[in-house]
Amino acid sequence: MDSLKSEMKKRYDALQAEIKTLCLKNKRPLDSVKLMLVSKTVPVERIQEAIDFGHCLFGENKVQELSEKEPIFRASNAEFHFIGHLQTNKVKKCIEHASMIHSLDRLSLALELDKHLQKLGKTMDILIQVNTSKETSKFGVEPDGLLKLVREIAPLSSLKIKGLMTLAKFSSEEEIVRPCFQLLRELSAQVRNEGIPGVSMSELSMGMSSDYKIAIQEGATIIRVGTAIFGKRNLPDSHYWPET
Ligand SMILES: *Cc1c(COP(=O)(O)O)cnc(C)c1O
């Protein structure tokens, strides 16, 4: 019965439909944009609800929280990507749970990841996070340093570079947000043109609740949406993106 559909499921269905519409409008294949639900601070019951209605890709920002929620993901086929700032001392726990890391932004972290993955005989799909907004509070490699970092990470055989990730400048103005996404797409093309062995640039992880439309227009393949589905968070975003 449709009247029993939860508000969350209604928002979810509307968003999935909108993604398809945006793909059509932008002459992109209908399945070219994956929706990740960002479940940071979201109670497990709500995550479970999303899993129950068939959603299977989630994003978490904190290793501690990821570990706590892990049992419900393990119990289903849901996949978890790590999208937050990763401290080197949390690497071990992170790779136990996550199936992709979107926020690799420095060589020291890559080396630490590779060390632990090699021990486990595992590989990990990763995205390189780029600071496209010139905001010091955002993590990510500077655009100028991207190619060098990719070249340094590429030989680490446990890490499979699949693309790039960014957070646009927080602004309601399209002309401030869009250039961040355009820059990420251009950087991705540049890296692809280098033809570095083992490096794929198939994913562009960009766009959140406030700016996913622009991100899809600019070529996002993964959008990371939290509040638009789960509602407002109790903790301010500074909890997740502390000032550097
Ligand atoms: C919190 C967060 C999101 C989702 O933000 P919303 O505005 O709630 O959609 C996406 N990406 C990252 C890296 C985040 O930390």
PDB file of C-alpha atoms and ligand atoms in Angstrom:
ATOM      1  CA  MET A   1       0.000   0.000   0.000  1.00  0.00           C
ATOM      2  CA  ASP A   2       1.483   3.242  -1.146  1.00  0.00           C
ATOM      3  CA  SER A   3       0.212   5.199   1.841  1.00  0.00           C
ATOM      4  CA  LEU A   4       2.422   3.034   4.021  1.00  0.00           C
ATOM      5  CA  LYS A   5       5.525   4.007   2.148  1.00  0.00           C
ATOM      6  CA  SER A   6       7.784   5.845   4.555  1.00  0.00           C
ATOM      7  CA  GLU A   7       8.741   9.447   3.938  1.00  0.00           C
ATOM      8  CA  MET A   8      12.276   8.239   3.462  1.00  0.00           C
ATOM      9  CA  LYS A   9      11.274   5.753   0.783  1.00  0.00           C
ATOM     10  CA  LYS A  10       9.309   8.461  -1.006  1.00  0.00           C
ATOM     11  CA  ARG A  11      12.321  10.757  -1.020  1.00  0.00           C
ATOM     12  CA  TYR A  12      14.468   7.884  -2.205  1.00  0.00           C
ATOM     13  CA  ASP A  13      12.172   6.928  -5.077  1.00  0.00           C
ATOM     14  CA  ALA A  14      11.906  10.566  -6.124  1.00  0.00           C
ATOM     15  CA  LEU A  15      15.687  10.938  -6.132  1.00  0.00           C
ATOM     16  CA  GLN A  16      16.244   7.745  -8.133  1.00  0.00           C
ATOM     17  CA  ALA A  17      13.696   8.976 -10.677  1.00  0.00           C
ATOM     18  CA  GLU A  18      15.352  12.371 -10.821  1.00  0.00           C
ATOM     19  CA  ILE A  19      18.747  10.808 -11.427  1.00  0.00           C
ATOM     20  CA  LYS A  20      17.315   8.987 -14.459  1.00  0.00           C
ATOM     21  CA  THR A  21      15.734  12.202 -15.737  1.00  0.00           C
ATOM     22  CA  LEU A  22      19.029  14.049 -15.368  1.00  0.00           C
ATOM     23  CA  CYS A  23      20.853  11.268 -17.204  1.00  0.00           C
ATOM     24  CA  LEU A  24      18.380  11.469 -20.083  1.00  0.00           C
ATOM     25  CA  LYS A  25      18.605  15.248 -20.256  1.00  0.00           C
ATOM     26  CA  ASN A  26      22.369  15.110 -20.297  1.00  0.00           C
ATOM     27  CA  LYS A  27      22.491  12.288 -22.852  1.00  0.00           C
ATOM     28  CA  ARG A  28      24.069   9.900 -20.401  1.00  0.00           C
ATOM     29  CA  PRO A  29      23.236   6.201 -20.050  1.00  0.00           C
ATOM     30  CA  LEU A  30      20.502   5.702 -17.431  1.00  0.00           C
ATOM     31  CA  ASP A  31      22.713   3.531 -15.268  1.00  0.00           C
ATOM     32  CA  SER A  32      25.781   5.765 -15.408  1.00  0.00           C
ATOM     33  CA  VAL A  33      25.228   7.423 -12.027  1.00  0.00           C
ATOM     34  CA  LYS A  34      25.414   5.401  -8.816  1.00  0.00           C
ATOM     35  CA  LEU A  35      23.676   6.717  -5.739  1.00  0.00           C
ATOM     36  CA  MET A  36      25.589   6.391  -2.491  1.00  0.00           C
ATOM     37  CA  LEU A  37      23.645   7.073   0.690  1.00  0.00           C
ATOM     38  CA  VAL A  38      25.864   8.809   3.213  1.00  0.00           C
ATOM     39  CA  SER A  39      24.840   7.323   6.534  1.00  0.00           C
ATOM     40  CA  LYS A  40      27.122   9.156   8.951  1.00  0.00           C
ATOM     41  CA  THR A  41      25.276   9.782  12.273  1.00  0.00           C
ATOM     42  CA  VAL A  42      22.254   7.928  10.888  1.00  0.00           C
ATOM     43  CA  PRO A  43      20.920   5.334  13.345  1.00  0.00           C
ATOM     44  CA  VAL A  44      21.190   1.725  12.261  1.00  0.00           C
ATOM     45  CA  GLU A  45      17.400   1.291  12.092  1.00  0.00           C
ATOM     46  CA  ARG A  46      17.187   3.836   9.311  1.00  0.00           C
ATOM     47  CA  ILE A  47      20.088   2.260   7.475  1.00  0.00           C
ATOM     48  CA  GLN A  48      18.374  -1.078   7.867  1.00  0.00           C
ATOM     49  CA  GLU A  49      15.228   0.399   6.374  1.00  0.00           C
ATOM     50  CA  ALA A  50      17.176   1.524   3.319  1.00  0.00           C
ATOM     51  CA  ILE A  51      18.786  -1.907   3.027  1.00  0.00           C
ATOM     52  CA  ASP A  52      15.347  -3.498   3.314  1.00  0.00           C
ATOM     53  CA  PHE A  53      13.986  -1.508   0.430  1.00  0.00           C
ATOM     54  CA  GLY A  54      16.898  -2.626  -1.647  1.00  0.00           C
ATOM     55  CA  HIS A  55      19.587  -0.002  -1.387  1.00  0.00           C
ATOM     56  CA  CYS A  56      23.091  -1.409  -1.193  1.00  0.00           C
ATOM     57  CA  LEU A  57      25.715   1.362  -1.376  1.00  0.00           C
ATOM     58  CA  PHE A  58      26.496   3.453   1.686  1.00  0.00           C
ATOM     59  CA  GLY A  59      29.218   5.896   2.687  1.00  0.00           C
ATOM     60  CA  GLU A  60      30.706   6.528   6.107  1.00  0.00           C
ATOM     61  CA  ASN A  61      33.196   9.151   7.261  1.00  0.00           C
ATOM     62  CA  LYS A  62      34.556   7.787  10.479  1.00  0.00           C
ATOM     63  CA  VAL A  63      36.289   4.488  11.057  1.00  0.00           C
ATOM     64  CA  GLN A  64      34.827   4.160  14.543  1.00  0.00           C
ATOM     65  CA  GLU A  65      31.280   4.554  13.261  1.00  0.00           C
ATOM     66  CA  LEU A  66      31.949   2.230  10.360  1.00  0.00           C
ATOM     67  CA  SER A  67      33.086  -0.495  12.762  1.00  0.00           C
ATOM     68  CA  GLU A  68      29.987  -0.076  14.903  1.00  0.00           C
ATOM     69  CA  LYS A  69      27.648  -0.336  11.953  1.00  0.00           C
ATOM     70  CA  GLU A  70      29.550  -3.081  10.214  1.00  0.00           C
ATOM     71  CA  PRO A  71      27.366  -5.966  11.507  1.00  0.00           C
ATOM     72  CA  ILE A  72      24.289  -4.704   9.685  1.00  0.00           C
ATOM     73  CA  PHE A  73      26.183  -4.441   6.447  1.00  0.00           C
ATOM     74  CA  ARG A  74      27.728  -7.811   6.895  1.00  0.00           C
ATOM     75  CA  ALA A  75      24.258  -9.271   7.398  1.00  0.00           C
ATOM     76  CA  SER A  76      23.149  -7.976   4.025  1.00  0.00           C
ATOM     77  CA  ASN A  77      24.749  -7.476   0.660  1.00  0.00           C
ATOM     78  CA  ALA A  78      25.243  -3.795   1.326  1.00  0.00           C
ATOM     79  CA  GLU A  79      28.560  -2.275   0.456  1.00  0.00           C
ATOM     80  CA  PHE A  80      30.356   0.409   2.395  1.00  0.00           C
ATOM     81  CA  HIS A  81      32.684   3.028   1.024  1.00  0.00           C
ATOM     82  CA  PHE A  82      34.897   5.143   3.221  1.00  0.00           C
ATOM     83  CA  ILE A  83      34.634   8.830   2.304  1.00  0.00           C
ATOM     84  CA  GLY A  84      36.133  10.684   5.261  1.00  0.00           C
ATOM     85  CA  HIS A  85      39.554  11.913   6.214  1.00  0.00           C
ATOM     86  CA  LEU A  86      41.527   8.785   7.014  1.00  0.00           C
ATOM     87  CA  GLN A  87      44.139   8.930   9.740  1.00  0.00           C
ATOM     88  CA  THR A  88      47.090   6.648   9.243  1.00  0.00           C
ATOM     89  CA  ASN A  89      46.497   4.911  12.590  1.00  0.00           C
ATOM     90  CA  LYS A  90      42.953   3.953  11.543  1.00  0.00           C
ATOM     91  CA  VAL A  91      43.949   2.270   8.307  1.00  0.00           C
ATOM     92  CA  LYS A  92      43.814  -1.280   9.625  1.00  0.00           C
ATOM     93  CA  LYS A  93      40.240  -1.006  10.849  1.00  0.00           C
ATOM     94  CA  CYS A  94      39.127   0.838   7.758  1.00  0.00           C
ATOM     95  CA  ILE A  95      40.272  -1.830   5.318  1.00  0.00           C
ATOM     96  CA  GLU A  96      38.492  -4.517   7.309  1.00  0.00           C
ATOM     97  CA  HIS A  97      35.159  -2.937   6.512  1.00  0.00           C
ATOM     98  CA  ALA A  98      35.246  -0.685   3.468  1.00  0.00           C
ATOM     99  CA  SER A  99      35.091  -1.899  -0.112  1.00  0.00           C
ATOM    100  CA  MET A 100      36.336   1.383  -1.568  1.00  0.00           C
ATOM    101  CA  ILE A 101      38.150   4.404  -0.177  1.00  0.00           C
ATOM    102  CA  HIS A 102      37.265   7.739  -1.785  1.00  0.00           C
ATOM    103  CA  SER A 103      39.588   9.933   0.201  1.00  0.00           C
ATOM    104  CA  LEU A 104      43.143   8.919  -0.547  1.00  0.00           C
ATOM    105  CA  ASP A 105      45.038  12.182  -0.654  1.00  0.00           C
ATOM    106  CA  ARG A 106      48.639  11.605   0.279  1.00  0.00           C
ATOM    107  CA  LEU A 107      51.479   9.174  -0.329  1.00  0.00           C
ATOM    108  CA  SER A 108      52.068   8.387   3.356  1.00  0.00           C
ATOM    109  CA  LEU A 109      48.492   7.125   3.624  1.00  0.00           C
ATOM    110  CA  ALA A 110      48.839   5.091   0.429  1.00  0.00           C
ATOM    111  CA  LEU A 111      51.999   3.436   1.760  1.00  0.00           C
ATOM    112  CA  GLU A 112      50.306   2.569   5.034  1.00  0.00           C
ATOM    113  CA  LEU A 113      47.291   1.146   3.216  1.00  0.00           C
ATOM    114  CA  ASP A 114      49.469  -0.888   0.889  1.00  0.00           C
ATOM    115  CA  LYS A 115      51.471  -2.293   3.794  1.00  0.00           C
ATOM    116  CA  HIS A 116      48.372  -3.606   5.565  1.00  0.00           C
ATOM    117  CA  LEU A 117      46.629  -4.785   2.403  1.00  0.00           C
ATOM    118  CA  GLN A 118      49.725  -6.701   1.301  1.00  0.00           C
ATOM    119  CA  LYS A 119      49.780  -8.485   4.659  1.00  0.00           C
ATOM    120  CA  LEU A 120      46.172  -9.517   4.185  1.00  0.00           C
ATOM    121  CA  GLY A 121      46.710 -10.408   0.542  1.00  0.00           C
ATOM    122  CA  LYS A 122      43.902  -8.028  -0.364  1.00  0.00           C
ATOM    123  CA  THR A 123      43.434  -5.248  -2.875  1.00  0.00           C
ATOM    124  CA  MET A 124      41.394  -2.077  -2.440  1.00  0.00           C
ATOM    125  CA  ASP A 125      39.662   0.153  -4.966  1.00  0.00           C
ATOM    126  CA  ILE A 126      40.514   3.751  -4.273  1.00  0.00           C
ATOM    127  CA  LEU A 127      39.710   7.230  -5.507  1.00  0.00           C
ATOM    128  CA  ILE A 128      42.088  10.132  -5.142  1.00  0.00           C
ATOM    129  CA  GLN A 129      40.512  13.077  -3.372  1.00  0.00           C
ATOM    130  CA  VAL A 130      41.307  16.410  -4.985  1.00  0.00           C
ATOM    131  CA  ASN A 131      40.881  19.799  -3.357  1.00  0.00           C
ATOM    132  CA  THR A 132      39.074  21.614  -6.161  1.00  0.00           C
ATOM    133  CA  SER A 133      37.651  24.381  -3.993  1.00  0.00           C
ATOM    134  CA  LYS A 134      40.857  26.027  -2.765  1.00  0.00           C
ATOM    135  CA  GLU A 135      39.385  25.916   0.730  1.00  0.00           C
ATOM    136  CA  THR A 136      41.971  25.062   3.359  1.00  0.00           C
ATOM    137  CA  SER A 137      39.387  23.237   5.437  1.00  0.00           C
ATOM    138  CA  LYS A 138      38.967  20.596   2.772  1.00  0.00           C
ATOM    139  CA  PHE A 139      41.276  17.675   2.491  1.00  0.00           C
ATOM    140  CA  GLY A 140      42.548  16.439  -0.816  1.00  0.00           C
ATOM    141  CA  VAL A 141      45.611  16.763  -2.980  1.00  0.00           C
ATOM    142  CA  GLU A 142      46.035  20.093  -4.744  1.00  0.00           C
ATOM    143  CA  PRO A 143      45.210  19.902  -8.464  1.00  0.00           C
ATOM    144  CA  ASP A 144      48.856  20.699  -9.295  1.00  0.00           C
ATOM    145  CA  GLY A 145      50.062  17.724  -7.294  1.00  0.00           C
ATOM    146  CA  LEU A 146      47.594  15.162  -8.588  1.00  0.00           C
ATOM    147  CA  LEU A 147      49.572  13.643 -11.436  1.00  0.00           C
ATOM    148  CA  LYS A 148      52.660  13.219  -9.287  1.00  0.00           C
ATOM    149  CA  LEU A 149      50.631  11.506  -6.569  1.00  0.00           C
ATOM    150  CA  VAL A 150      48.946   9.158  -9.045  1.00  0.00           C
ATOM    151  CA  ARG A 151      52.353   8.193 -10.455  1.00  0.00           C
ATOM    152  CA  GLU A 152      53.637   7.475  -6.961  1.00  0.00           C
ATOM    153  CA  ILE A 153      50.635   5.386  -5.940  1.00  0.00           C
ATOM    154  CA  ALA A 154      50.192   3.463  -9.202  1.00  0.00           C
ATOM    155  CA  PRO A 155      53.053   1.005  -8.534  1.00  0.00           C
ATOM    156  CA  LEU A 156      51.576  -0.010  -5.151  1.00  0.00           C
ATOM    157  CA  SER A 157      50.009  -3.226  -6.312  1.00  0.00           C
ATOM    158  CA  SER A 158      47.323  -3.536  -3.630  1.00  0.00           C
ATOM    159  CA  LEU A 159      45.776  -0.179  -4.507  1.00  0.00           C
ATOM    160  CA  LYS A 160      43.575   0.008  -7.598  1.00  0.00           C
ATOM    161  CA  ILE A 161      43.062   3.619  -8.619  1.00  0.00           C
ATOM    162  CA  LYS A 162      39.568   3.920 -10.109  1.00  0.00           C
ATOM    163  CA  GLY A 163      39.072   7.654 -10.341  1.00  0.00           C
ATOM    164  CA  LEU A 164      38.765  10.931  -8.477  1.00  0.00           C
ATOM    165  CA  MET A 165      36.643  12.411  -5.713  1.00  0.00           C
ATOM    166  CA  THR A 166      35.965  15.966  -4.610  1.00  0.00           C
ATOM    167  CA  LEU A 167      33.815  18.175  -2.444  1.00  0.00           C
ATOM    168  CA  ALA A 168      32.759  21.362  -4.171  1.00  0.00           C
ATOM    169  CA  LYS A 169      32.859  24.669  -2.424  1.00  0.00           C
ATOM    170  CA  PHE A 170      29.912  24.935  -0.013  1.00  0.00           C
ATOM    171  CA  SER A 171      27.765  27.492  -1.739  1.00  0.00           C
ATOM    172  CA  SER A 172      24.243  27.827  -3.043  1.00  0.00           C
ATOM    173  CA  GLU A 173      25.573  29.583  -6.108  1.00  0.00           C
ATOM    174  CA  GLU A 174      25.899  27.431  -9.135  1.00  0.00           C
ATOM    175  CA  GLU A 175      28.690  29.485 -10.640  1.00  0.00           C
ATOM    176  CA  ILE A 176      30.829  28.779  -7.592  1.00  0.00           C
ATOM    177  CA  VAL A 177      30.056  25.061  -7.377  1.00  0.00           C
ATOM    178  CA  ARG A 178      30.183  24.074 -11.032  1.00  0.00           C
ATOM    179  CA  PRO A 179      33.850  24.988 -11.688  1.00  0.00           C
ATOM    180  CA  CYS A 180      34.904  22.559  -8.942  1.00  0.00           C
ATOM    181  CA  PHE A 181      33.187  19.674 -10.732  1.00  0.00           C
ATOM    182  CA  GLN A 182      34.446  20.811 -14.124  1.00  0.00           C
ATOM    183  CA  LEU A 183      37.975  20.918 -12.784  1.00  0.00           C
ATOM    184  CA  LEU A 184      37.675  17.364 -11.443  1.00  0.00           C
ATOM    185  CA  ARG A 185      36.426  16.118 -14.802  1.00  0.00           C
ATOM    186  CA  GLU A 186      39.278  17.855 -16.636  1.00  0.00           C
ATOM    187  CA  LEU A 187      41.835  16.454 -14.223  1.00  0.00           C
ATOM    188  CA  SER A 188      40.415  12.999 -14.734  1.00  0.00           C
ATOM    189  CA  ALA A 189      40.818  13.359 -18.505  1.00  0.00           C
ATOM    190  CA  GLN A 190      44.395  14.565 -18.046  1.00  0.00           C
ATOM    191  CA  VAL A 191      45.305  11.581 -15.899  1.00  0.00           C
ATOM    192  CA  ARG A 192      43.605   9.221 -18.349  1.00  0.00           C
ATOM    193  CA  ASN A 193      45.628  10.688 -21.218  1.00  0.00           C
ATOM    194  CA  GLU A 194      48.835   9.797 -19.416  1.00  0.00           C
ATOM    195  CA  GLY A 195      47.937   6.122 -19.784  1.00  0.00           C
ATOM    196  CA  ILE A 196      49.573   5.140 -16.504  1.00  0.00           C
ATOM    197  CA  PRO A 197      49.557   1.339 -16.192  1.00  0.00           C
ATOM    198  CA  GLY A 198      46.988   0.034 -13.721  1.00  0.00           C
ATOM    199  CA  VAL A 199      45.258   3.392 -13.363  1.00  0.00           C
ATOM    200  CA  SER A 200      41.644   3.672 -14.433  1.00  0.00           C
ATOM    201  CA  MET A 201      39.709   6.926 -14.409  1.00  0.00           C
ATOM    202  CA  SER A 202      36.235   5.462 -14.668  1.00  0.00           C
ATOM    203  CA  GLU A 203      34.767   7.019 -11.536  1.00  0.00           C
ATOM    204  CA  LEU A 204      34.044  10.631 -10.642  1.00  0.00           C
ATOM    205  CA  SER A 205      32.712  10.798  -7.085  1.00  0.00           C
ATOM    206  CA  MET A 206      31.145  14.231  -6.751  1.00  0.00           C
ATOM    207  CA  GLY A 207      27.876  15.869  -5.755  1.00  0.00           C
ATOM    208  CA  MET A 208      26.005  15.880  -2.437  1.00  0.00           C
ATOM    209  CA  SER A 209      22.441  16.767  -1.400  1.00  0.00           C
ATOM    210  CA  SER A 210      22.775  20.403  -2.395  1.00  0.00           C
ATOM    211  CA  ASP A 211      24.689  20.032  -5.644  1.00  0.00           C
ATOM    212  CA  TYR A 212      24.182  16.562  -7.151  1.00  0.00           C
ATOM    213  CA  LYS A 213      22.261  17.975 -10.128  1.00  0.00           C
ATOM    214  CA  ILE A 214      25.220  20.049 -11.216  1.00  0.00           C
ATOM    215  CA  ALA A 215      27.548  17.131 -10.535  1.00  0.00           C
ATOM    216  CA  ILE A 216      25.525  14.823 -12.793  1.00  0.00           C
ATOM    217  CA  GLN A 217      25.584  17.451 -15.543  1.00  0.00           C
ATOM    218  CA  GLU A 218      29.356  17.560 -15.186  1.00  0.00           C
ATOM    219  CA  GLY A 219      29.824  13.805 -15.361  1.00  0.00           C
ATOM    220  CA  ALA A 220      29.570  12.394 -11.822  1.00  0.00           C
ATOM    221  CA  THR A 221      29.421   8.594 -11.726  1.00  0.00           C
ATOM    222  CA  ILE A 222      28.873   8.381  -7.957  1.00  0.00           C
ATOM    223  CA  ILE A 223      26.857  10.971  -6.063  1.00  0.00           C
ATOM    224  CA  ARG A 224      27.065  10.986  -2.260  1.00  0.00           C
ATOM    225  CA  VAL A 225      23.769  11.966  -0.729  1.00  0.00           C
ATOM    226  CA  GLY A 226      22.966  12.160   2.984  1.00  0.00           C
ATOM    227  CA  THR A 227      20.540  14.758   4.281  1.00  0.00           C
ATOM    228  CA  ALA A 228      18.301  14.756   1.202  1.00  0.00           C
ATOM    229  CA  ILE A 229      17.322  11.179   2.087  1.00  0.00           C
ATOM    230  CA  PHE A 230      17.980  10.729   5.800  1.00  0.00           C
ATOM    231  CA  GLY A 231      17.125  14.254   6.912  1.00  0.00           C
ATOM    232  CA  LYS A 232      19.231  16.700   8.888  1.00  0.00           C
ATOM    233  CA  ARG A 233      22.181  15.415  10.885  1.00  0.00           C
ATOM    234  CA  ASN A 234      22.584  16.077  14.593  1.00  0.00           C
ATOM    235  CA  LEU A 235      26.264  16.834  14.350  1.00  0.00           C
ATOM    236  CA  PRO A 236      27.668  19.751  12.397  1.00  0.00           C
ATOM    237  CA  ASP A 237      29.756  18.864   9.372  1.00  0.00           C
ATOM    238  CA  SER A 238      32.814  20.312  11.084  1.00  0.00           C
ATOM    239  CA  HIS A 239      32.740  17.115  13.148  1.00  0.00           C
ATOM    240  CA  TYR A 240      33.473  15.216   9.961  1.00  0.00           C
ATOM    241  CA  TRP A 241      35.605  17.730   8.161  1.00  0.00           C
ATOM    242  CA  PRO A 242      37.692  19.279  10.913  1.00  0.00           C
ATOM    243  CA  GLU A 243      39.731  22.331  10.070  1.00  0.00           C
ATOM    244  CA  THR A 244      43.247  21.413   9.059  1.00  0.00           C
TER     245      THR A 244
HETATM  246  C1  LIG B   1      28.437  14.285   4.636  1.00  0.00           C
HETATM  247  C2  LIG B   1      29.054  14.039   3.322  1.00  0.00           C
HETATM  248  C3  LIG B   1      28.275  13.913   2.161  1.00  0.00           C
HETATM  249  C4  LIG B   1      26.770  14.051   2.147  1.00  0.00           C
HETATM  250  O1  LIG B   1      26.386  15.336   2.438  1.00  0.00           O
HETATM  251  P1  LIG B   1      24.842  15.768   2.354  1.00  0.00           P
HETATM  252  O2  LIG B   1      24.906  17.223   2.250  1.00  0.00           O
HETATM  253  O3  LIG B   1      24.217  15.294   3.625  1.00  0.00           O
HETATM  254  O4  LIG B   1      24.247  15.110   1.188  1.00  0.00           O
HETATM  255  C5  LIG B   1      28.922  13.633   0.969  1.00  0.00           C
HETATM  256  N1  LIG B   1      30.270  13.496   0.903  1.00  0.00           N
HETATM  257  C6  LIG B   1      31.040  13.600   1.987  1.00  0.00           C
HETATM  258  C7  LIG B   1      32.495  13.430   1.848  1.00  0.00           C
HETATM  259  C8  LIG B   1      30.468  13.891   3.223  1.00  0.00           C
HETATM  260  O5  LIG B   1      31.261  14.031   4.282  1.00  0.00           O
END
